[in-house]
Structure formats: structure tokens, C-alpha cells
């Protein structure tokens, strides 16, 4: 039986058809990124090789944020996600999903402003670092000043690993960076500030220096922080590692419930993990033809595009009732619809 046009379209998009199309450029960029950096879906891999991530976040009062970050990573293709959180947050997060491996690394009742305490807490995280492909710090972590030393210690240990470990810092983690900006002066760090968080970072790093334009400001701040990749979230997302600026202007949706930023941090974490895997493969084969910073920026751009498109698709289905739990159910479908062979995509353009 000859297949119909609709069946052919469904087959090429793994059974899910987008309600609205991406621009040809963005569709090609995502397909190209996945083709170059996402681990192939074959039978040669072992458990966890498609992505082992950890989220350092959550607290006595905030348990949803690390859950959203971890689940977003899983929905986008990660295989193992660890949530390292407060003892008081473990049972709530475990009750949300059996797919997340949740462990405590501190207790809110035992927080102390002592170097020994900070070192002990950080050690419960850093002992896991060699097995990870990416680390996400901040979602729901809270703003206890005593935790700044813990986060600083974790990042320091991560920076000492033989191979770069991508570190995504979001939400409360960004507040901690403003307390000690020197902790993140390395190129494998990705910051994801919104407008208010970006303003805080600027003041902490650049002081009273005059702002010029969003594009120049993000470049300047990235350079001032040692070449970190910055995703400045807004009406359009700006991404820069200090050299060029990428602008993601996919439509998204007119609703702004809490948790979308956490979802983005999880997908950015996974995509930069895949990017880092690709960089290492290129280096091993002496094929590297672009910088790590440029590849991280492209990974961030694709993550922003996926989240914006997924949120638009969610809104078209749920309208005013759309929320982040709905978004989590759409991410995988959108990603699968865009994960198509480059030759098929090119033939449609």
C-alpha cells in the first residue's frame, strides 16, 4: 500500500507533527547539532552513556525546581540524573518521580558558617563528579550565605578534574555567584540569568560601568568573567561566550509560570554534556575545527529553541491552564519531531 503524504510526514518526525513550524534555519541548526553531538540511538551503548547529570539544588522550602531541571534533562534524552539536595527535601522529590536518584548532601538544621562544614558538604557532591557528564547548580537551592562556600568548593573541585566538566548555574546559584564572582572564571561554565539576575551579575562584576546595548553588555560581562557562556533570558534569548552573540527569537508563549527556567537549565545541561562529548571525540581524532566556547554557545542556542518551541506547543494545547508539568510532556515529542536526518530536512527547503 502506498503511504500517504501525512504518513510520510509522521514517519519523518517520529509520529509527532508540530502545530507550528520552526524557521528553516532553526530546524536545520537543531538537526545538525543532534547529528553531530547527540549520541546515536544504537545498541552499542551502556546505561548512562547518553548522559549522566547531577542537579545540586532544592532546599527545605523549594523542591519543585530541581525536579523540573532533572526531569527536563531526562525528557530530552539523558539517562541518569542525580538530585543532590537538602535532607529535608529528599522525600518530597523522591515522591515526584522514581526516575530521579535523590541523595542529601546537607541538612537545613545543621547549617553552619564553618569551613569544615562547607568542605564536608561539598565532598558529598564532589565524590560524584568524575562520573558525570554535566553538573547543574542552583534550582531551588535557596540563598543561605553559608551555602556560598559549599558551592565555591564544588566548582573549585570540578575545575580541577582532568577533563572539563560543563557546569550550568541557574536561579539561586546565580545569586551565590554574585557573592563571589571569582568562583566561575572558567570557560566550561554556563550562566542562565534573567533580566534581574543579569543586572545583579553586572553590578557584582562590572560595578558602575556604563551599559551600552544588550548584545555588547553580554559580550562584555562574559569576557569580564573569564569567557563563561551566558544565556540572557528575555523576550529573545541572547547567548554569548564573549566573542559572538547568538539571538534566539522563537515565539514561545505569553504565559510565564514558575519553572520554565528550571526546565531550560536541565536541557542546557544535557546539550552541553553532549557538546563536550563531541569535542572530546574531535580532539581524539584530531578533527577539532571550532572552539569549545562556540560549541557550548550553539548547544545553548538549540536548548533555548527547544524550550521555546515546546512551550509554544504546550500553550496551543492548554492555553491559560498550561503549566510546566504539561511542558515536560511535550519536550520529548518536539525533540523527536526535530531529530530528523539532515538530507531529509534539506530536501524540504
Tab-separated table of C-alpha atoms in Angstrom:
chain	number	residue	atom	x	y	z
A	1	UNK	CA	0.000	0.000	0.000
A	2	UNK	CA	1.374	3.371	-0.990
A	3	UNK	CA	1.869	5.621	2.017
A	4	UNK	CA	0.043	8.923	2.159
A	5	UNK	CA	1.774	12.285	2.448
A	6	UNK	CA	0.590	12.578	6.056
A	7	UNK	CA	2.063	9.165	6.933
A	8	UNK	CA	5.367	10.152	5.348
A	9	UNK	CA	5.436	13.363	7.384
A	10	UNK	CA	4.593	11.472	10.556
A	11	UNK	CA	7.320	8.927	9.834
A	12	UNK	CA	9.979	11.591	9.274
A	13	UNK	CA	9.061	13.303	12.567
A	14	UNK	CA	8.770	10.117	14.651
A	15	UNK	CA	4.989	10.332	14.858
A	16	UNK	CA	4.592	13.900	16.165
A	17	UNK	CA	3.734	16.849	13.952
A	18	UNK	CA	4.440	20.362	15.205
A	19	UNK	CA	1.385	22.606	15.250
A	20	UNK	CA	3.567	25.457	14.018
A	21	UNK	CA	6.834	25.122	12.144
A	22	UNK	CA	10.253	26.302	13.153
A	23	UNK	CA	12.105	28.540	10.754
A	24	UNK	CA	14.135	26.526	8.254
A	25	UNK	CA	17.328	27.886	9.808
A	26	UNK	CA	16.435	26.768	13.338
A	27	UNK	CA	15.172	23.379	12.186
A	28	UNK	CA	18.456	22.798	10.360
A	29	UNK	CA	20.549	24.017	13.301
A	30	UNK	CA	18.878	21.626	15.718
A	31	UNK	CA	19.043	18.695	13.307
A	32	UNK	CA	22.719	19.448	12.644
A	33	UNK	CA	23.520	19.751	16.369
A	34	UNK	CA	21.806	16.449	17.164
A	35	UNK	CA	23.511	14.725	14.233
A	36	UNK	CA	26.953	15.961	15.280
A	37	UNK	CA	26.766	15.747	19.065
A	38	UNK	CA	23.852	13.640	20.353
A	39	UNK	CA	24.900	10.027	20.995
A	40	UNK	CA	23.488	7.810	18.238
A	41	UNK	CA	20.483	5.646	19.072
A	42	UNK	CA	22.061	2.254	18.508
A	43	UNK	CA	22.715	-0.832	20.626
A	44	UNK	CA	26.398	-0.226	21.339
A	45	UNK	CA	25.965	1.989	24.380
A	46	UNK	CA	25.687	1.099	28.057
A	47	UNK	CA	23.468	2.575	30.738
A	48	UNK	CA	24.254	6.221	31.367
A	49	UNK	CA	26.429	6.829	28.311
A	50	UNK	CA	23.789	9.090	26.744
A	51	UNK	CA	24.074	11.463	29.677
A	52	UNK	CA	24.786	11.338	33.421
A	53	UNK	CA	23.856	14.622	35.065
A	54	UNK	CA	23.547	15.883	38.616
A	55	UNK	CA	21.433	18.758	39.898
A	56	UNK	CA	22.712	20.452	43.050
A	57	UNK	CA	19.607	22.221	44.242
A	58	UNK	CA	16.457	22.089	46.262
A	59	UNK	CA	16.026	23.070	49.880
A	60	UNK	CA	13.579	22.770	52.730
A	61	UNK	CA	11.255	25.287	51.058
A	62	UNK	CA	11.862	24.598	47.350
A	63	UNK	CA	11.539	21.068	45.997
A	64	UNK	CA	9.941	21.615	42.584
A	65	UNK	CA	12.824	23.406	40.845
A	66	UNK	CA	15.394	20.563	40.937
A	67	UNK	CA	12.675	18.109	39.950
A	68	UNK	CA	11.831	20.179	36.853
A	69	UNK	CA	15.501	20.517	35.884
A	70	UNK	CA	16.142	16.799	36.288
A	71	UNK	CA	13.007	15.651	34.510
A	72	UNK	CA	13.599	18.054	31.611
A	73	UNK	CA	17.032	16.506	31.099
A	74	UNK	CA	15.513	13.018	31.103
A	75	UNK	CA	12.754	14.008	28.682
A	76	UNK	CA	15.367	15.446	26.328
A	77	UNK	CA	17.469	12.282	26.312
A	78	UNK	CA	19.593	11.985	29.476
A	79	UNK	CA	19.726	8.516	31.013
A	80	UNK	CA	20.786	9.028	34.630
A	81	UNK	CA	20.004	12.117	36.705
A	82	UNK	CA	21.027	12.609	40.326
A	83	UNK	CA	19.429	15.213	42.580
A	84	UNK	CA	21.766	16.300	45.389
A	85	UNK	CA	19.720	18.296	47.843
A	86	UNK	CA	18.826	19.092	51.437
A	87	UNK	CA	17.934	16.170	53.665
A	88	UNK	CA	14.540	17.777	54.254
A	89	UNK	CA	13.810	17.859	50.502
A	90	UNK	CA	14.694	14.257	49.668
A	91	UNK	CA	11.386	12.533	50.403
A	92	UNK	CA	9.240	15.135	48.599
A	93	UNK	CA	11.407	14.963	45.458
A	94	UNK	CA	11.521	11.165	45.554
A	95	UNK	CA	7.740	11.126	45.717
A	96	UNK	CA	7.515	13.164	42.488
A	97	UNK	CA	9.288	10.583	40.340
A	98	UNK	CA	11.093	7.265	40.730
A	99	UNK	CA	13.352	8.145	37.786
A	100	UNK	CA	15.418	10.668	39.759
A	101	UNK	CA	18.099	9.404	42.148
A	102	UNK	CA	17.874	11.690	45.158
A	103	UNK	CA	20.504	11.996	47.891
A	104	UNK	CA	21.149	14.536	50.660
A	105	UNK	CA	24.384	16.474	50.916
A	106	UNK	CA	23.412	18.737	53.828
A	107	UNK	CA	20.705	19.297	56.414
A	108	UNK	CA	18.984	22.650	56.885
A	109	UNK	CA	19.037	22.057	60.636
A	110	UNK	CA	22.810	21.655	60.684
A	111	UNK	CA	23.914	24.605	58.502
A	112	UNK	CA	26.999	26.241	59.971
A	113	UNK	CA	29.246	29.114	58.953
A	114	UNK	CA	32.368	26.971	59.267
A	115	UNK	CA	34.911	25.965	56.657
A	116	UNK	CA	34.952	22.380	57.918
A	117	UNK	CA	31.180	22.074	57.493
A	118	UNK	CA	31.308	23.539	53.960
A	119	UNK	CA	34.103	21.141	52.982
A	120	UNK	CA	32.227	18.130	54.319
A	121	UNK	CA	29.038	19.066	52.474
A	122	UNK	CA	30.876	19.741	49.223
A	123	UNK	CA	32.677	16.393	49.467
A	124	UNK	CA	29.338	14.568	49.208
A	125	UNK	CA	28.918	16.200	45.809
A	126	UNK	CA	32.489	16.239	44.520
A	127	UNK	CA	32.926	12.497	45.073
A	128	UNK	CA	30.426	12.004	42.227
A	129	UNK	CA	31.939	14.462	39.771
A	130	UNK	CA	34.281	12.077	37.860
A	131	UNK	CA	31.285	10.017	36.661
A	132	UNK	CA	29.197	12.966	35.465
A	133	UNK	CA	28.853	14.485	32.020
A	134	UNK	CA	27.439	17.780	33.370
A	135	UNK	CA	26.569	19.485	36.634
A	136	UNK	CA	23.653	21.872	37.227
A	137	UNK	CA	23.831	24.128	40.282
A	138	UNK	CA	21.139	26.346	41.736
A	139	UNK	CA	17.500	25.374	41.061
A	140	UNK	CA	15.708	25.745	44.406
A	141	UNK	CA	18.966	25.858	46.372
A	142	UNK	CA	17.940	28.868	48.455
A	143	UNK	CA	20.030	31.849	49.471
A	144	UNK	CA	21.683	30.913	52.734
A	145	UNK	CA	25.030	32.699	52.770
A	146	UNK	CA	26.623	29.648	54.371
A	147	UNK	CA	25.983	27.714	51.154
A	148	UNK	CA	28.186	30.065	49.115
A	149	UNK	CA	31.323	28.387	50.471
A	150	UNK	CA	29.870	24.969	49.632
A	151	UNK	CA	29.125	25.922	46.019
A	152	UNK	CA	32.516	27.591	45.682
A	153	UNK	CA	34.208	24.408	46.880
A	154	UNK	CA	32.200	22.245	44.459
A	155	UNK	CA	33.112	24.424	41.464
A	156	UNK	CA	36.768	24.507	42.517
A	157	UNK	CA	36.899	20.707	42.644
A	158	UNK	CA	35.087	20.422	39.318
A	159	UNK	CA	37.638	22.761	37.725
A	160	UNK	CA	40.473	20.504	38.913
A	161	UNK	CA	39.187	17.440	37.037
A	162	UNK	CA	41.479	16.142	34.247
A	163	UNK	CA	38.792	16.897	31.634
A	164	UNK	CA	36.392	19.862	31.616
A	165	UNK	CA	33.021	19.217	33.251
A	166	UNK	CA	30.275	21.528	31.952
A	167	UNK	CA	28.644	23.412	34.825
A	168	UNK	CA	25.290	25.155	34.382
A	169	UNK	CA	24.457	27.714	37.070
A	170	UNK	CA	20.887	28.934	37.376
A	171	UNK	CA	18.480	30.625	39.798
A	172	UNK	CA	19.821	30.725	43.382
A	173	UNK	CA	23.188	29.560	42.101
A	174	UNK	CA	23.456	32.855	40.231
A	175	UNK	CA	22.803	34.761	43.442
A	176	UNK	CA	25.707	32.879	45.012
A	177	UNK	CA	27.923	33.817	42.076
A	178	UNK	CA	27.175	37.487	42.777
A	179	UNK	CA	28.549	36.966	46.294
A	180	UNK	CA	31.844	35.568	44.951
A	181	UNK	CA	32.151	36.084	41.159
A	182	UNK	CA	35.701	34.741	41.071
A	183	UNK	CA	34.389	31.202	41.604
A	184	UNK	CA	33.273	30.823	37.973
A	185	UNK	CA	36.115	32.237	35.894
A	186	UNK	CA	36.426	29.266	33.556
A	187	UNK	CA	35.169	28.539	30.060
A	188	UNK	CA	33.203	25.402	30.922
A	189	UNK	CA	30.655	27.373	33.000
A	190	UNK	CA	27.248	28.356	31.584
A	191	UNK	CA	25.192	31.023	33.382
A	192	UNK	CA	21.451	31.406	32.694
A	193	UNK	CA	20.318	34.765	34.137
A	194	UNK	CA	17.008	36.512	33.537
A	195	UNK	CA	16.955	40.318	33.459
A	196	UNK	CA	17.086	40.825	37.225
A	197	UNK	CA	19.791	38.200	37.664
A	198	UNK	CA	21.825	39.672	34.802
A	199	UNK	CA	21.636	43.115	36.422
A	200	UNK	CA	22.925	41.656	39.697
A	201	UNK	CA	25.795	39.912	37.930
A	202	UNK	CA	26.712	43.097	36.080
A	203	UNK	CA	26.825	45.089	39.295
A	204	UNK	CA	28.863	42.424	41.098
A	205	UNK	CA	31.417	42.099	38.282
A	206	UNK	CA	31.403	45.407	36.421
A	207	UNK	CA	30.320	47.773	39.175
A	208	UNK	CA	29.083	51.103	37.851
A	209	UNK	CA	30.392	50.673	34.307
A	210	UNK	CA	28.018	52.157	31.758
A	211	UNK	CA	25.729	49.772	29.891
A	212	UNK	CA	25.531	50.197	26.123
A	213	UNK	CA	23.338	47.599	24.388
A	214	UNK	CA	22.123	44.096	25.354
A	215	UNK	CA	24.431	42.492	22.789
A	216	UNK	CA	27.532	44.413	23.845
A	217	UNK	CA	26.695	44.045	27.532
A	218	UNK	CA	26.512	40.250	27.394
A	219	UNK	CA	29.809	40.085	25.497
A	220	UNK	CA	31.481	42.421	27.980
A	221	UNK	CA	30.208	40.510	31.019
A	222	UNK	CA	31.274	37.180	29.547
A	223	UNK	CA	34.803	38.458	28.911
A	224	UNK	CA	34.966	40.056	32.366
A	225	UNK	CA	34.076	36.668	33.898
A	226	UNK	CA	36.777	34.771	32.043
A	227	UNK	CA	34.856	33.621	28.980
A	228	UNK	CA	31.879	31.927	30.610
A	229	UNK	CA	28.897	31.253	28.360
A	230	UNK	CA	25.922	33.427	29.296
A	231	UNK	CA	22.306	32.846	28.317
A	232	UNK	CA	20.499	36.134	28.974
A	233	UNK	CA	16.838	35.112	29.071
A	234	UNK	CA	14.254	37.620	27.873
A	235	UNK	CA	11.817	38.392	25.030
A	236	UNK	CA	14.626	36.997	22.890
A	237	UNK	CA	17.362	34.893	24.470
A	238	UNK	CA	20.909	36.187	23.931
A	239	UNK	CA	23.814	33.753	24.135
A	240	UNK	CA	27.490	34.682	24.194
A	241	UNK	CA	30.857	33.353	25.277
A	242	UNK	CA	32.403	36.778	24.766
A	243	UNK	CA	33.152	36.637	21.041
A	244	UNK	CA	29.896	36.469	19.105
A	245	UNK	CA	26.255	36.842	20.173
A	246	UNK	CA	23.513	34.418	19.188
A	247	UNK	CA	19.883	35.503	19.393
A	248	UNK	CA	17.041	33.014	19.824
A	249	UNK	CA	13.723	34.603	18.910
A	250	UNK	CA	11.408	31.609	18.682
A	251	UNK	CA	7.917	32.682	19.697
A	252	UNK	CA	7.326	30.792	22.940
A	253	UNK	CA	4.063	31.651	24.700
A	254	UNK	CA	2.523	34.597	26.589
A	255	UNK	CA	2.326	32.739	29.920
A	256	UNK	CA	5.197	32.882	32.430
A	257	UNK	CA	4.623	30.333	35.218
A	258	UNK	CA	7.483	29.461	37.527
A	259	UNK	CA	9.679	26.551	36.497
A	260	UNK	CA	10.387	27.213	32.813
A	261	UNK	CA	13.879	28.449	33.670
A	262	UNK	CA	14.498	25.228	35.599
A	263	UNK	CA	13.443	23.226	32.549
A	264	UNK	CA	15.876	25.234	30.417
A	265	UNK	CA	18.741	24.598	32.839
A	266	UNK	CA	18.159	20.846	32.586
A	267	UNK	CA	18.156	20.816	28.784
A	268	UNK	CA	21.152	23.162	28.575
A	269	UNK	CA	22.973	20.809	30.942
A	270	UNK	CA	22.274	17.832	28.695
A	271	UNK	CA	23.093	19.616	25.438
A	272	UNK	CA	26.419	20.973	26.686
A	273	UNK	CA	27.202	17.494	28.027
A	274	UNK	CA	26.657	16.129	24.514
A	275	UNK	CA	28.683	19.017	23.098
A	276	UNK	CA	31.577	18.220	25.434
A	277	UNK	CA	31.431	14.550	24.406
A	278	UNK	CA	31.628	15.678	20.783
A	279	UNK	CA	34.571	17.986	21.469
A	280	UNK	CA	36.481	15.115	23.061
A	281	UNK	CA	35.750	12.828	20.103
A	282	UNK	CA	37.023	15.517	17.730
A	283	UNK	CA	40.145	16.072	19.812
A	284	UNK	CA	40.868	12.341	19.902
A	285	UNK	CA	40.559	12.196	16.125
A	286	UNK	CA	42.467	15.459	15.581
A	287	UNK	CA	39.373	16.857	13.861
A	288	UNK	CA	38.609	19.834	16.063
A	289	UNK	CA	37.809	22.836	13.884
A	290	UNK	CA	35.968	25.153	16.257
A	291	UNK	CA	36.336	26.320	19.852
A	292	UNK	CA	34.734	24.736	22.872
A	293	UNK	CA	33.104	28.084	23.665
A	294	UNK	CA	31.473	28.249	20.215
A	295	UNK	CA	30.122	24.714	20.548
A	296	UNK	CA	28.747	25.451	24.035
A	297	UNK	CA	27.021	28.553	22.643
A	298	UNK	CA	25.447	26.520	19.853
A	299	UNK	CA	24.272	23.916	22.376
A	300	UNK	CA	22.730	26.683	24.461
A	301	UNK	CA	21.031	28.181	21.408
A	302	UNK	CA	19.488	24.833	20.474
A	303	UNK	CA	18.314	24.275	24.057
A	304	UNK	CA	16.628	27.694	24.110
A	305	UNK	CA	14.946	26.914	20.786
A	306	UNK	CA	13.653	23.557	22.011
A	307	UNK	CA	12.228	25.046	25.209
A	308	UNK	CA	10.577	27.966	23.404
A	309	UNK	CA	9.054	25.721	20.738
A	310	UNK	CA	7.906	23.173	23.347
A	311	UNK	CA	6.308	25.932	25.414
A	312	UNK	CA	4.526	27.280	22.346
A	313	UNK	CA	3.207	23.797	21.538
A	314	UNK	CA	2.076	23.385	25.159
A	315	UNK	CA	0.270	26.720	25.126
A	316	UNK	CA	-1.527	25.918	21.881
A	317	UNK	CA	-2.955	22.834	23.573
A	318	UNK	CA	-3.678	24.129	27.078
A	319	UNK	CA	-3.941	27.911	26.733
A	320	UNK	CA	-4.418	29.542	30.169
A	321	UNK	CA	-4.137	26.257	32.022
A	322	UNK	CA	-0.729	25.416	30.550
A	323	UNK	CA	1.933	24.732	33.165
A	324	UNK	CA	5.370	23.213	33.492
A	325	UNK	CA	4.083	19.653	34.117
A	326	UNK	CA	2.392	19.950	30.704
A	327	UNK	CA	5.612	21.306	29.187
A	328	UNK	CA	7.548	18.271	30.402
A	329	UNK	CA	5.178	16.012	28.460
A	330	UNK	CA	5.788	17.911	25.216
A	331	UNK	CA	9.588	18.287	25.227
A	332	UNK	CA	10.336	14.761	24.062
A	333	UNK	CA	7.780	14.924	21.261
A	334	UNK	CA	9.141	18.218	19.950
A	335	UNK	CA	12.723	16.999	20.136
A	336	UNK	CA	11.819	13.807	18.288
A	337	UNK	CA	9.993	15.788	15.609
A	338	UNK	CA	13.137	17.831	15.002
A	339	UNK	CA	15.595	14.927	15.205
A	340	UNK	CA	15.465	14.098	11.511
A	341	UNK	CA	18.197	13.153	9.022
A	342	UNK	CA	19.851	16.222	7.560
A	343	UNK	CA	19.304	15.048	3.989
A	344	UNK	CA	15.537	14.775	4.539
A	345	UNK	CA	15.415	18.235	6.062
A	346	UNK	CA	17.493	19.743	3.279
A	347	UNK	CA	15.213	18.231	0.623
A	348	UNK	CA	12.244	20.093	2.086
A	349	UNK	CA	13.935	23.513	1.982
